mmCIF file of C-alpha atoms in Angstrom:
data_model
loop_
_atom_site.group_PDB
_atom_site.id
_atom_site.type_symbol
_atom_site.label_atom_id
_atom_site.label_comp_id
_atom_site.label_asym_id
_atom_site.label_seq_id
_atom_site.Cartn_x
_atom_site.Cartn_y
_atom_site.Cartn_z
ATOM 1 C CA MET A 1 0.006 -0.036 -0.043
ATOM 2 C CA ILE A 2 1.136 3.510 -0.787
ATOM 3 C CA LEU A 3 0.052 6.564 1.209
ATOM 4 C CA ILE A 4 0.100 10.067 -0.273
ATOM 5 C CA VAL A 5 -0.451 12.894 1.971
ATOM 6 C CA ASP A 6 -0.897 16.675 1.523
ATOM 7 C CA SER A 7 -0.897 18.210 5.172
ATOM 8 C CA GLY A 8 -1.758 21.820 5.669
ATOM 9 C CA ALA A 9 -1.877 23.499 8.911
ATOM 10 C CA THR A 10 -5.656 22.990 9.249
ATOM 11 C CA LYS A 11 -6.217 19.466 7.758
ATOM 12 C CA SER A 12 -4.260 16.619 6.107
ATOM 13 C CA ASP A 13 -5.681 14.787 2.995
ATOM 14 C CA TRP A 14 -4.564 11.103 2.770
ATOM 15 C CA ILE A 15 -4.882 8.883 -0.396
ATOM 16 C CA ALA A 16 -4.038 5.168 -0.380
ATOM 17 C CA LEU A 17 -3.142 3.368 -3.663
ATOM 18 C CA ASP A 18 -2.345 -0.152 -4.239
ATOM 19 C CA GLU A 19 0.668 -1.294 -6.305
ATOM 20 C CA LYS A 20 -1.232 -0.691 -9.537
ATOM 21 C CA GLY A 21 -2.066 2.841 -8.618
ATOM 22 C CA GLU A 22 -5.763 2.046 -7.902
ATOM 23 C CA GLN A 23 -7.273 4.108 -5.138
ATOM 24 C CA LEU A 24 -8.127 2.057 -1.923
ATOM 25 C CA PHE A 25 -9.472 4.652 0.351
ATOM 26 C CA LEU A 26 -9.465 8.547 0.913
ATOM 27 C CA THR A 27 -9.502 9.962 4.352
ATOM 28 C CA GLN A 28 -8.586 13.136 6.448
ATOM 29 C CA THR A 29 -7.127 14.030 9.620
ATOM 30 C CA LEU A 30 -6.491 17.441 11.322
ATOM 31 C CA GLY A 31 -3.207 19.095 10.290
ATOM 32 C CA LEU A 32 0.108 17.761 11.390
ATOM 33 C CA SER A 33 2.334 20.568 11.334
ATOM 34 C CA PRO A 34 5.452 19.679 13.310
ATOM 35 C CA GLU A 35 6.295 23.298 14.034
ATOM 36 C CA VAL A 36 3.254 23.876 16.281
ATOM 37 C CA LEU A 37 2.235 20.369 17.461
ATOM 38 C CA THR A 38 3.888 17.895 19.893
ATOM 39 C CA ARG A 39 4.618 14.392 19.238
ATOM 40 C CA GLU A 40 1.650 13.259 21.504
ATOM 41 C CA VAL A 41 -0.855 15.529 19.526
ATOM 42 C CA ILE A 42 0.380 14.022 16.169
ATOM 43 C CA GLU A 43 0.377 10.473 17.379
ATOM 44 C CA ASP A 44 -3.247 11.001 18.654
ATOM 45 C CA ARG A 45 -4.348 12.420 15.371
ATOM 46 C CA LEU A 46 -3.067 9.410 13.421
ATOM 47 C CA ALA A 47 -4.436 6.924 15.902
ATOM 48 C CA ASN A 48 -7.869 8.384 16.018
ATOM 49 C CA ASN A 49 -8.358 7.879 12.286
ATOM 50 C CA PHE A 50 -9.951 4.544 11.549
ATOM 51 C CA GLU A 51 -8.585 3.766 8.105
ATOM 52 C CA LEU A 52 -4.869 4.656 9.125
ATOM 53 C CA SER A 53 -5.129 2.605 12.218
ATOM 54 C CA LYS A 54 -6.636 -0.375 10.470
ATOM 55 C CA ASN A 55 -4.034 -0.414 7.731
ATOM 56 C CA ARG A 56 -0.849 0.889 9.533
ATOM 57 C CA THR A 57 1.018 -2.383 9.003
ATOM 58 C CA GLU A 58 0.070 -2.656 5.304
ATOM 59 C CA VAL A 59 1.688 0.561 4.297
ATOM 60 C CA ARG A 60 4.947 0.134 2.361
ATOM 61 C CA GLN A 61 5.641 3.644 1.191
ATOM 62 C CA LEU A 62 4.562 7.035 2.553
ATOM 63 C CA PHE A 63 4.970 10.150 0.660
ATOM 64 C CA PHE A 64 4.212 13.034 3.056
ATOM 65 C CA TYR A 65 4.073 16.805 1.987
ATOM 66 C CA GLY A 66 3.471 19.078 4.948
ATOM 67 C CA ALA A 67 3.278 22.576 6.098
ATOM 68 C CA GLY A 68 6.299 23.230 8.639
ATOM 69 C CA CYS A 69 8.515 20.551 7.009
ATOM 70 C CA GLY A 70 11.189 22.889 5.512
ATOM 71 C CA THR A 71 14.019 21.929 7.859
ATOM 72 C CA ASP A 72 15.766 18.703 8.467
ATOM 73 C CA ARG A 73 14.892 18.789 12.131
ATOM 74 C CA MET A 74 11.231 19.029 11.513
ATOM 75 C CA LYS A 75 11.526 16.221 8.710
ATOM 76 C CA ASN A 76 13.234 13.889 11.140
ATOM 77 C CA PHE A 77 10.839 14.600 13.842
ATOM 78 C CA LEU A 78 8.011 13.359 11.717
ATOM 79 C CA LYS A 79 9.788 10.371 10.257
ATOM 80 C CA ALA A 80 10.501 9.160 13.735
ATOM 81 C CA ILE A 81 6.648 9.391 14.451
ATOM 82 C CA PHE A 82 5.823 7.563 11.065
ATOM 83 C CA LYS A 83 8.420 4.750 11.694
ATOM 84 C CA ASP A 84 6.592 3.884 15.004
ATOM 85 C CA PHE A 85 3.067 4.318 13.565
ATOM 86 C CA PHE A 86 3.730 2.639 10.102
ATOM 87 C CA PRO A 87 6.239 0.026 11.039
ATOM 88 C CA ASN A 88 6.602 -1.422 7.551
ATOM 89 C CA ALA A 89 6.765 1.761 5.701
ATOM 90 C CA LYS A 90 9.626 3.827 4.023
ATOM 91 C CA ALA A 91 8.698 7.422 4.610
ATOM 92 C CA GLU A 92 9.569 10.366 2.590
ATOM 93 C CA VAL A 93 8.824 13.749 4.270
ATOM 94 C CA ARG A 94 8.987 16.992 2.091
ATOM 95 C CA GLU A 95 7.672 20.590 2.532
ATOM 96 C CA ASP A 96 4.188 21.412 1.216
ATOM 97 C CA THR A 97 5.644 23.560 -1.415
ATOM 98 C CA PHE A 98 6.619 20.296 -3.358
ATOM 99 C CA ALA A 99 3.077 19.221 -3.273
ATOM 100 C CA ALA A 100 2.063 22.662 -4.930
ATOM 101 C CA ILE A 101 4.616 22.308 -7.376
ATOM 102 C CA TYR A 102 3.988 18.672 -8.405
ATOM 103 C CA SER A 103 0.067 19.304 -8.666
ATOM 104 C CA THR A 104 0.273 22.502 -10.732
ATOM 105 C CA THR A 105 3.424 22.278 -12.810
ATOM 106 C CA LYS A 106 4.697 19.710 -15.226
ATOM 107 C CA ILE A 107 8.209 18.334 -14.865
ATOM 108 C CA GLY A 108 10.508 20.304 -17.196
ATOM 109 C CA ARG A 109 8.218 23.369 -17.218
ATOM 110 C CA GLN A 110 9.349 26.646 -15.454
ATOM 111 C CA GLY A 111 6.878 28.405 -13.095
ATOM 112 C CA ILE A 112 6.380 30.178 -9.808
ATOM 113 C CA VAL A 113 4.214 28.276 -7.213
ATOM 114 C CA CYS A 114 2.464 29.771 -4.325
ATOM 115 C CA ILE A 115 0.690 28.534 -1.408
ATOM 116 C CA LEU A 116 -2.054 30.764 -0.079
ATOM 117 C CA GLY A 117 -4.040 28.793 2.511
ATOM 118 C CA THR A 118 -3.781 28.876 6.302
ATOM 119 C CA GLY A 119 -0.231 29.932 5.654
ATOM 120 C CA SER A 120 1.544 31.144 2.615
ATOM 121 C CA ASN A 121 4.717 30.447 0.709
ATOM 122 C CA CYS A 122 6.200 30.945 -2.673
ATOM 123 C CA SER A 123 8.941 29.157 -4.926
ATOM 124 C CA TYR A 124 10.334 29.153 -8.354
ATOM 125 C CA TYR A 125 10.650 25.897 -10.126
ATOM 126 C CA ASP A 126 13.032 25.709 -12.945
ATOM 127 C CA GLY A 127 11.606 22.476 -14.253
ATOM 128 C CA HIS A 128 13.638 20.061 -12.085
ATOM 129 C CA GLN A 129 14.543 22.024 -8.928
ATOM 130 C CA LEU A 130 12.860 24.158 -6.331
ATOM 131 C CA ILE A 131 14.245 27.606 -5.527
ATOM 132 C CA GLN A 132 13.178 29.809 -2.527
ATOM 133 C CA LYS A 133 14.310 33.266 -2.033
ATOM 134 C CA VAL A 134 12.402 33.786 1.339
ATOM 135 C CA THR A 135 12.991 31.568 4.327
ATOM 136 C CA SER A 136 9.760 31.416 6.312
ATOM 137 C CA LEU A 137 9.928 32.261 9.991
ATOM 138 C CA GLY A 138 6.489 31.169 10.537
ATOM 139 C CA TYR A 139 2.945 32.631 10.964
ATOM 140 C CA ILE A 140 3.935 35.297 13.493
ATOM 141 C CA LEU A 141 6.356 37.073 11.342
ATOM 142 C CA MET A 142 5.412 35.993 7.723
ATOM 143 C CA ASP A 143 2.522 34.296 5.903
ATOM 144 C CA ASP A 144 1.448 37.497 4.096
ATOM 145 C CA GLY A 145 -1.909 37.085 2.218
ATOM 146 C CA SER A 146 -2.784 33.902 4.079
ATOM 147 C CA GLY A 147 -5.683 32.901 6.134
ATOM 148 C CA ASN A 148 -3.985 33.665 9.469
ATOM 149 C CA PHE A 149 -2.734 36.899 7.981
ATOM 150 C CA PHE A 150 -6.295 38.122 7.341
ATOM 151 C CA GLY A 151 -7.539 36.841 10.573
ATOM 152 C CA ARG A 152 -4.810 38.682 12.539
ATOM 153 C CA LYS A 153 -5.764 41.843 10.616
ATOM 154 C CA LEU A 154 -9.282 41.552 11.505
ATOM 155 C CA LEU A 155 -8.813 41.054 15.103
ATOM 156 C CA ARG A 156 -6.309 44.011 15.319
ATOM 157 C CA ASP A 157 -8.549 46.269 13.391
ATOM 158 C CA TYR A 158 -11.522 45.334 15.687
ATOM 159 C CA TYR A 159 -9.686 45.930 18.929
ATOM 160 C CA PHE A 160 -8.089 49.023 17.620
ATOM 161 C CA HIS A 161 -11.454 50.444 16.529
ATOM 162 C CA LYS A 162 -10.375 50.701 12.919
ATOM 163 C CA MET A 163 -13.112 48.378 11.563
ATOM 164 C CA PRO A 164 -16.253 50.211 10.355
ATOM 165 C CA GLN A 165 -18.814 50.072 12.810
ATOM 166 C CA ASP A 166 -21.490 48.227 10.747
ATOM 167 C CA LEU A 167 -19.045 45.500 10.020
ATOM 168 C CA GLY A 168 -17.624 45.420 13.640
ATOM 169 C CA ILE A 169 -21.191 44.690 14.944
ATOM 170 C CA LYS A 170 -21.513 41.795 12.368
ATOM 171 C CA PHE A 171 -18.162 40.528 13.191
ATOM 172 C CA ALA A 172 -18.866 40.439 16.965
ATOM 173 C CA LYS A 173 -22.151 38.524 16.281
ATOM 174 C CA GLU A 174 -20.425 35.758 14.428
ATOM 175 C CA TYR A 175 -17.414 35.043 16.608
ATOM 176 C CA ASP A 176 -16.624 35.037 20.318
ATOM 177 C CA LEU A 177 -14.340 38.005 20.573
ATOM 178 C CA ASP A 178 -13.988 38.023 24.241
ATOM 179 C CA ALA A 179 -10.341 38.932 24.892
ATOM 180 C CA ASP A 180 -9.838 36.072 27.289
ATOM 181 C CA VAL A 181 -11.168 33.613 24.791
ATOM 182 C CA ILE A 182 -8.821 35.063 22.012
ATOM 183 C CA LYS A 183 -5.829 34.891 24.201
ATOM 184 C CA GLU A 184 -6.612 31.419 25.383
ATOM 185 C CA HIS A 185 -6.623 30.243 21.764
ATOM 186 C CA LEU A 186 -3.474 32.133 20.802
ATOM 187 C CA TYR A 187 -1.299 31.356 23.704
ATOM 188 C CA LYS A 188 -2.542 28.181 25.475
ATOM 189 C CA GLN A 189 -4.179 26.034 22.834
ATOM 190 C CA PRO A 190 -2.546 24.139 19.935
ATOM 191 C CA ASN A 191 -2.640 25.601 16.386
ATOM 192 C CA PRO A 192 -2.960 29.192 17.043
ATOM 193 C CA ASN A 193 -2.193 29.888 13.275
ATOM 194 C CA THR A 194 -5.202 27.692 12.361
ATOM 195 C CA TYR A 195 -7.470 29.562 14.877
ATOM 196 C CA LEU A 196 -6.528 32.966 13.324
ATOM 197 C CA ALA A 197 -7.314 31.512 10.026
ATOM 198 C CA THR A 198 -10.826 30.763 10.932
ATOM 199 C CA PHE A 199 -11.558 34.550 10.884
ATOM 200 C CA ALA A 200 -10.594 34.634 7.294
ATOM 201 C CA ARG A 201 -14.116 33.245 6.445
ATOM 202 C CA PHE A 202 -15.644 36.588 7.484
ATOM 203 C CA ILE A 203 -13.528 38.581 5.016
ATOM 204 C CA ILE A 204 -14.329 36.205 2.191
ATOM 205 C CA GLU A 205 -18.087 36.298 2.958
ATOM 206 C CA ASN A 206 -18.125 40.147 3.072
ATOM 207 C CA LYS A 207 -15.451 40.748 0.423
ATOM 208 C CA GLU A 208 -17.695 43.229 -1.369
ATOM 209 C CA HIS A 209 -17.647 45.517 1.610
ATOM 210 C CA PRO A 210 -15.417 48.406 0.955
ATOM 211 C CA TYR A 211 -13.300 47.727 4.179
ATOM 212 C CA CYS A 212 -12.868 43.997 3.284
ATOM 213 C CA LYS A 213 -12.188 44.717 -0.248
ATOM 214 C CA GLY A 214 -9.404 47.220 0.766
ATOM 215 C CA VAL A 215 -7.890 44.580 3.328
ATOM 216 C CA ILE A 216 -7.939 41.848 0.614
ATOM 217 C CA GLU A 217 -6.205 44.097 -2.024
ATOM 218 C CA LYS A 218 -3.504 45.259 0.292
ATOM 219 C CA GLY A 219 -2.887 41.661 1.661
ATOM 220 C CA LEU A 220 -2.652 40.095 -1.840
ATOM 221 C CA GLN A 221 -0.428 42.934 -3.020
ATOM 222 C CA GLN A 222 1.873 42.540 0.034
ATOM 223 C CA PHE A 223 2.216 38.846 -0.895
ATOM 224 C CA VAL A 224 3.155 39.838 -4.478
ATOM 225 C CA ASN A 225 5.713 42.389 -3.377
ATOM 226 C CA ASN A 226 7.467 40.293 -0.641
ATOM 227 C CA TYR A 227 7.273 36.855 -2.198
ATOM 228 C CA ILE A 228 6.607 36.861 -5.952
ATOM 229 C CA MET A 229 8.655 39.804 -6.954
ATOM 230 C CA GLN A 230 11.716 38.357 -5.320
ATOM 231 C CA PHE A 231 12.149 36.293 -8.520
ATOM 232 C CA GLU A 232 13.803 38.010 -11.502
ATOM 233 C CA LEU A 233 11.535 36.014 -14.098
ATOM 234 C CA ALA A 234 8.309 36.864 -12.104
ATOM 235 C CA THR A 235 6.853 38.544 -14.996
ATOM 236 C CA LYS A 236 7.912 35.859 -17.564
ATOM 237 C CA VAL A 237 6.579 32.609 -16.231
ATOM 238 C CA PRO A 238 3.144 31.424 -15.108
ATOM 239 C CA ILE A 239 2.303 31.786 -11.461
ATOM 240 C CA SER A 240 0.122 29.020 -9.884
ATOM 241 C CA PHE A 241 -1.612 28.752 -6.599
ATOM 242 C CA VAL A 242 -2.895 26.355 -4.205
ATOM 243 C CA GLY A 243 -4.836 26.695 -0.998
ATOM 244 C CA SER A 244 -8.297 27.881 0.203
ATOM 245 C CA ILE A 245 -7.443 31.636 0.155
ATOM 246 C CA ALA A 246 -6.296 31.486 -3.391
ATOM 247 C CA HIS A 247 -9.595 29.416 -4.367
ATOM 248 C CA PHE A 248 -12.087 31.655 -2.546
ATOM 249 C CA LEU A 249 -10.493 34.897 -3.638
ATOM 250 C CA GLN A 250 -9.659 33.731 -7.177
ATOM 251 C CA ASP A 251 -11.190 36.868 -8.796
ATOM 252 C CA GLU A 252 -9.384 39.172 -6.369
ATOM 253 C CA LEU A 253 -6.052 37.343 -6.927
ATOM 254 C CA GLU A 254 -6.438 37.308 -10.826
ATOM 255 C CA ALA A 255 -6.939 41.183 -10.649
ATOM 256 C CA CYS A 256 -3.918 41.622 -8.376
ATOM 257 C CA LEU A 257 -1.721 39.640 -10.885
ATOM 258 C CA GLU A 258 -2.982 41.572 -13.677
ATOM 259 C CA ARG A 259 -2.285 44.897 -12.172
ATOM 260 C CA ASN A 260 1.403 43.649 -11.707
ATOM 261 C CA ASP A 261 1.718 42.387 -15.241
ATOM 262 C CA LEU A 262 2.006 38.698 -13.878
ATOM 263 C CA ILE A 263 0.807 35.567 -15.726
ATOM 264 C CA LEU A 264 -1.712 33.541 -13.880
ATOM 265 C CA GLY A 265 -1.262 29.824 -14.216
ATOM 266 C CA VAL A 266 -3.272 27.213 -12.367
ATOM 267 C CA ILE A 267 -5.362 27.705 -9.104
ATOM 268 C CA ARG A 268 -6.158 24.471 -7.101
ATOM 269 C CA ARG A 269 -7.881 24.490 -3.733
ATOM 270 C CA ARG A 270 -6.284 21.222 -2.866
ATOM 271 C CA PRO A 271 -3.141 19.740 -4.474
ATOM 272 C CA ILE A 272 -3.825 16.061 -3.472
ATOM 273 C CA GLU A 273 -5.445 15.264 -6.850
ATOM 274 C CA GLY A 274 -2.399 16.578 -8.831
ATOM 275 C CA LEU A 275 -0.094 14.607 -6.381
ATOM 276 C CA VAL A 276 -1.888 11.334 -7.106
ATOM 277 C CA GLU A 277 -1.270 11.698 -10.795
ATOM 278 C CA PHE A 278 2.263 12.637 -10.310
ATOM 279 C CA HIS A 279 2.987 9.514 -8.190
ATOM 280 C CA LYS A 280 0.991 7.147 -10.402
ATOM 281 C CA GLU A 281 3.576 7.932 -13.109
ATOM 282 C CA THR A 282 6.316 6.478 -10.888
ATOM 283 C CA ILE A 283 4.633 3.414 -9.832
#
C-alpha cells in the first residue's frame, strides 16, 4: 500500500493506492504541522483515524508533503513518528511547497508556485529544482496574504477600533471576541495559526464591503511584493496557486496579478489530486 499525504496547518488529505495505482481509500485528519504540534498530539491524530489505524502495517511507502517541514529537524521529527506508527513503511517527508509544484507544474516546465491557505509560501521551479528566496519564519512574522494573516488583521482592526462600525457589529455577532477567549486560543491552545485563519471566512463572505475589499487588495499585493517579486523571472513565467484563500479569492487574486503584469497559471484548492497523478507515473 502507498500513502500520499498533503498536510496543511488545518487538515491533512490522505489517499491510499495499491501497487497498480488504484485508489483504496481517501481520508482526512487534522493538520500535522510539526512546528506547532507535539509528538503526542500528532500520534493521537493518527491513531484516532480508523482507516490509518486499521491499515498501519500494510503501508509500504509514505509520501508526506506538509506545512512546517522545511527543515531537516522537522522532517526527522515526523519520520520518527511515522516509523513507529507505520512500522513497515519507508517514509519520505517534504515541505508542502513540493506538493504545490507537483500538482500544478509539469516536470520540465518553469513556473512560480505559491501557497495561499492557512499559511503562505512561494517558490520558483526551474523544471527540475525548487528555488526559494524567502525563508519562512512562521505565522507570527510571515505568511502574508494567508488565512491567518487576514484573521490577525481583522482582530487587530476590531480591537484598535479601525473596523467600520456596521462591520464590527456583524463581526462580533459571528465570533466570540472576548479577549480572554482569544488569548486562550493564541497562547495556550494548539494551532494558533489555524485559529487565526478561521476568521478569514468573514472577510471572504463580506469581500464586497469596501473595508474588506481594501484589506484583501492590500494583503494580496503585500504577498506579491514580498514573495513573488523576489524572482527575476516573475513577469515571464506562469504563477500558480494552491490553497483555500487562493480558491475563494480567485477573482481578486487574478485582478492583483493583472495589475502587476503577472501571468496567472493554475489555481487549485487542494493539491492532492495532482499529487496522485504525479505519483501514479512513478509506480
